[in-house]
Amino acid sequence: MTAAEDLDMEGPTDAVHVWYMDLDELSSRPHRHLESALGPDERARRAAYPEARSRARFTAAHGVLRLLLGRFLDMPAAQVRMRCGPMGKPALLPGAPPVHFNLSHAGGHAVAAVSVGREVGVDLDRPREGFPLESFARRYFPPSESDLVLRAPREDRMRVFLTLWTRKEALVKAAGSGIALGVGQPVGGTEDSVVVTAAQHRLRGTWRIRALSPPFGVGAVALAHSRPFRVIAHGWAANEGA
């Protein structure tokens, strides 16, 4: 059964598919199929990157996303038409099937998420040497969350911080908003699944957020509504879609 067949295209589902990508591995092989999947807007955005490695990673991540959407919509990847919301979140054009998607990358790795009928946001992040996470959490996180970070054993603090941070990013991306609104939004403790009710403009609504288990770094995915959902994880092989 394909991923598209596993999701009910006629209405909301309680599943989200996620694909993990090693962008440098994908970029190290001929990737004409990824290049040809890009649309004009993506080609223009890619051209703005000054470094060849950044352009290659962009091609890999966005090419894979387009190939995935082509599968779900049963059309050539390059023909998938998108628009950007007020805060830059990509979406299919009005009138398209209710397929929602999101993409996140951290260095040479990326994750794409696709759901039907429920807005989705996904985030992937990695530990950063020298990042002042204690002072950042103390200044920007709600007190209950900054306490979680500061009271964790020193060797665990970065993971606790990134668990909360990726939840916030996934939430604001699902809502089509920006992290400036989400950084102070409480997102629970460190359990694997939480329900968040937000009252802020552009975040307003109820969202369920789940931890991911990426092969690299820390990740989270958020879907609209409080209903539990399955996470169905996939890897993307270097020659897939060629």
XYZ file of C-alpha atoms in Angstrom:
242
model
C 0.000 0.000 0.000
C 1.355 3.433 -0.893
C 1.370 6.384 1.479
C -1.359 8.053 -0.588
C -3.547 4.943 -0.382
C -3.037 4.769 3.376
C -4.566 8.226 3.793
C -8.255 8.792 3.059
C -8.308 11.504 0.410
C -12.008 12.158 1.031
C -11.713 13.618 4.508
C -9.662 14.182 7.690
C -7.460 11.347 8.861
C -5.675 10.580 12.074
C -2.308 9.835 10.506
C 0.661 11.836 9.347
C 3.408 10.505 7.124
C 6.933 11.770 7.687
C 9.946 11.222 5.446
C 13.484 11.598 6.756
C 16.170 12.701 4.304
C 19.946 12.816 4.342
C 20.380 15.803 2.056
C 24.115 15.397 1.555
C 23.687 11.759 0.556
C 20.933 12.737 -1.889
C 23.109 15.537 -3.265
C 26.142 13.272 -3.745
C 24.427 11.337 -6.550
C 22.967 12.486 -9.867
C 19.706 14.175 -8.971
C 18.219 15.264 -12.280
C 14.805 13.956 -11.156
C 14.941 16.224 -8.080
C 16.028 19.194 -10.164
C 13.237 18.687 -12.683
C 10.640 18.437 -9.899
C 11.178 22.047 -8.789
C 8.813 24.828 -9.788
C 9.831 28.326 -10.972
C 9.498 29.909 -7.517
C 11.722 27.281 -5.947
C 14.335 27.699 -8.654
C 14.390 31.427 -7.945
C 14.750 30.860 -4.194
C 17.528 28.346 -4.724
C 19.460 30.796 -6.881
C 19.680 33.184 -3.919
C 21.918 30.757 -1.993
C 25.588 31.699 -2.546
C 27.047 28.274 -1.698
C 26.813 25.257 -3.979
C 26.220 22.922 -1.026
C 23.254 24.991 0.168
C 21.773 24.990 -3.323
C 22.219 21.215 -3.571
C 20.551 20.662 -0.199
C 17.669 22.929 -1.217
C 17.219 20.966 -4.446
C 17.172 17.675 -2.552
C 14.697 18.728 0.148
C 12.245 20.578 -2.088
C 12.574 18.086 -4.916
C 11.657 15.212 -2.588
C 8.712 17.182 -1.171
C 7.386 17.820 -4.664
C 7.783 14.171 -5.634
C 5.802 13.212 -2.532
C 3.021 15.667 -3.327
C 2.930 14.391 -6.880
C 2.313 10.899 -5.519
C -0.527 12.063 -3.304
C -2.118 14.134 -6.067
C -1.364 11.666 -8.865
C 0.348 14.210 -11.085
C 3.891 15.094 -12.190
C 5.821 16.753 -9.384
C 6.649 19.884 -11.386
C 2.942 20.448 -12.066
C 1.977 20.680 -8.390
C 0.854 24.261 -7.884
C 1.416 26.006 -4.570
C 0.890 29.354 -2.932
C 2.389 30.944 0.175
C 0.314 32.187 3.097
C 0.826 35.576 4.826
C 3.721 34.208 6.906
C 5.213 32.168 4.071
C 3.708 28.749 4.761
C 3.300 26.883 1.450
C -0.034 25.267 0.604
C -1.824 23.869 -2.398
C -4.052 26.241 -4.344
C -7.718 26.588 -3.297
C -9.831 23.825 -4.778
C -7.063 21.216 -4.585
C -7.526 18.011 -2.536
C -7.138 18.594 1.237
C -3.495 17.545 1.341
C -1.432 19.492 3.875
C 2.342 19.401 4.046
C 5.352 20.934 5.706
C 9.131 20.724 5.483
C 11.950 21.328 7.941
C 15.702 20.974 7.672
C 18.655 21.116 10.022
C 22.053 21.212 8.371
C 22.349 18.215 6.077
C 19.115 16.547 7.202
C 15.442 17.238 6.561
C 11.979 15.918 7.318
C 8.808 16.302 5.246
C 5.319 15.724 6.683
C 2.081 15.106 4.772
C -1.450 14.765 6.162
C -4.975 14.918 4.776
C -7.672 17.139 6.240
C -5.603 18.432 9.185
C -3.113 21.285 8.996
C 0.381 20.041 9.758
C 3.647 21.557 10.915
C 6.941 19.758 11.425
C 10.282 20.787 12.848
C 13.740 19.276 13.048
C 16.625 20.766 15.017
C 20.057 19.749 16.209
C 22.217 20.459 19.272
C 24.307 23.599 18.871
C 27.644 24.002 20.587
C 27.837 27.157 22.683
C 24.176 28.119 22.380
C 23.108 29.950 25.609
C 20.033 27.797 26.129
C 19.695 28.542 29.853
C 19.516 32.315 29.391
C 17.307 31.946 26.317
C 14.831 29.702 28.156
C 14.843 31.980 31.194
C 14.089 35.031 29.045
C 11.578 33.683 26.521
C 9.972 30.438 27.745
C 7.044 30.346 30.203
C 8.302 29.785 33.770
C 7.166 26.145 33.878
C 9.194 25.391 30.743
C 12.291 27.338 31.711
C 12.248 25.413 35.003
C 12.198 22.129 33.047
C 15.303 23.206 31.165
C 17.193 24.647 34.126
C 16.443 21.744 36.474
C 17.442 19.054 33.987
C 20.889 17.475 34.423
C 23.411 19.514 32.486
C 23.995 16.715 29.969
C 20.226 16.569 29.225
C 19.458 20.276 29.012
C 19.968 20.665 25.291
C 17.606 17.788 24.501
C 14.949 19.128 26.883
C 15.316 22.583 25.361
C 15.059 21.237 21.802
C 12.049 19.089 22.721
C 10.181 22.253 23.746
C 11.601 24.362 20.919
C 10.676 21.933 18.141
C 7.145 21.699 19.543
C 6.792 25.463 19.375
C 8.163 25.532 15.827
C 5.886 22.711 14.705
C 2.881 24.484 16.225
C 3.494 27.850 14.593
C 4.249 26.191 11.264
C 0.992 24.232 11.412
C -0.854 27.467 12.190
C 0.932 29.352 9.415
C 2.388 31.829 11.878
C 5.854 32.848 13.066
C 8.020 31.755 15.975
C 7.821 35.216 17.553
C 4.233 34.365 18.525
C 4.963 30.801 19.531
C 8.033 31.111 21.723
C 5.977 32.084 24.766
C 3.168 29.599 24.081
C 3.153 26.770 26.646
C 3.601 23.376 24.987
C 3.562 21.042 27.977
C 6.334 19.001 29.513
C 8.494 16.350 27.904
C 5.848 13.648 27.328
C 5.598 12.208 23.809
C 2.145 13.638 23.000
C 0.504 16.863 24.194
C -2.634 18.855 23.394
C -2.136 22.604 23.209
C -4.957 25.155 23.177
C -3.756 28.533 21.960
C -5.668 31.798 22.190
C -3.224 34.086 20.422
C -4.087 35.557 17.051
C -2.752 33.325 14.240
C -2.218 30.477 16.707
C -5.819 30.267 17.905
C -7.139 26.720 18.079
C -6.389 23.293 19.488
C -3.391 21.320 18.315
C -1.965 17.920 19.115
C 1.829 17.745 19.044
C 3.872 14.560 19.019
C 7.563 13.930 19.434
C 9.371 12.378 16.495
C 12.273 9.934 16.577
C 14.437 11.211 13.732
C 17.729 9.524 12.899
C 19.371 12.884 13.526
C 18.607 15.589 16.079
C 15.231 16.236 17.730
C 11.883 16.633 16.010
C 8.171 17.266 16.539
C 5.032 17.287 14.413
C 1.778 19.164 15.097
C -1.696 18.561 13.642
C -4.857 20.611 13.998
C -7.487 19.323 16.473
C -6.955 17.312 19.637
C -7.552 13.846 18.220
C -4.639 11.431 18.568
C -2.852 10.512 15.357
C -0.388 7.956 14.079
C 3.067 8.918 12.878
C 4.117 6.755 9.937
C 7.833 7.188 9.327
C 9.686 6.587 6.073
C 13.231 7.030 4.831
C 13.936 8.433 1.376
C 16.499 6.400 -0.546
C 19.041 8.209 -2.687
C 17.740 6.663 -5.918
C 14.041 6.850 -5.047
C 11.844 8.609 -7.575
C 14.554 8.566 -10.228
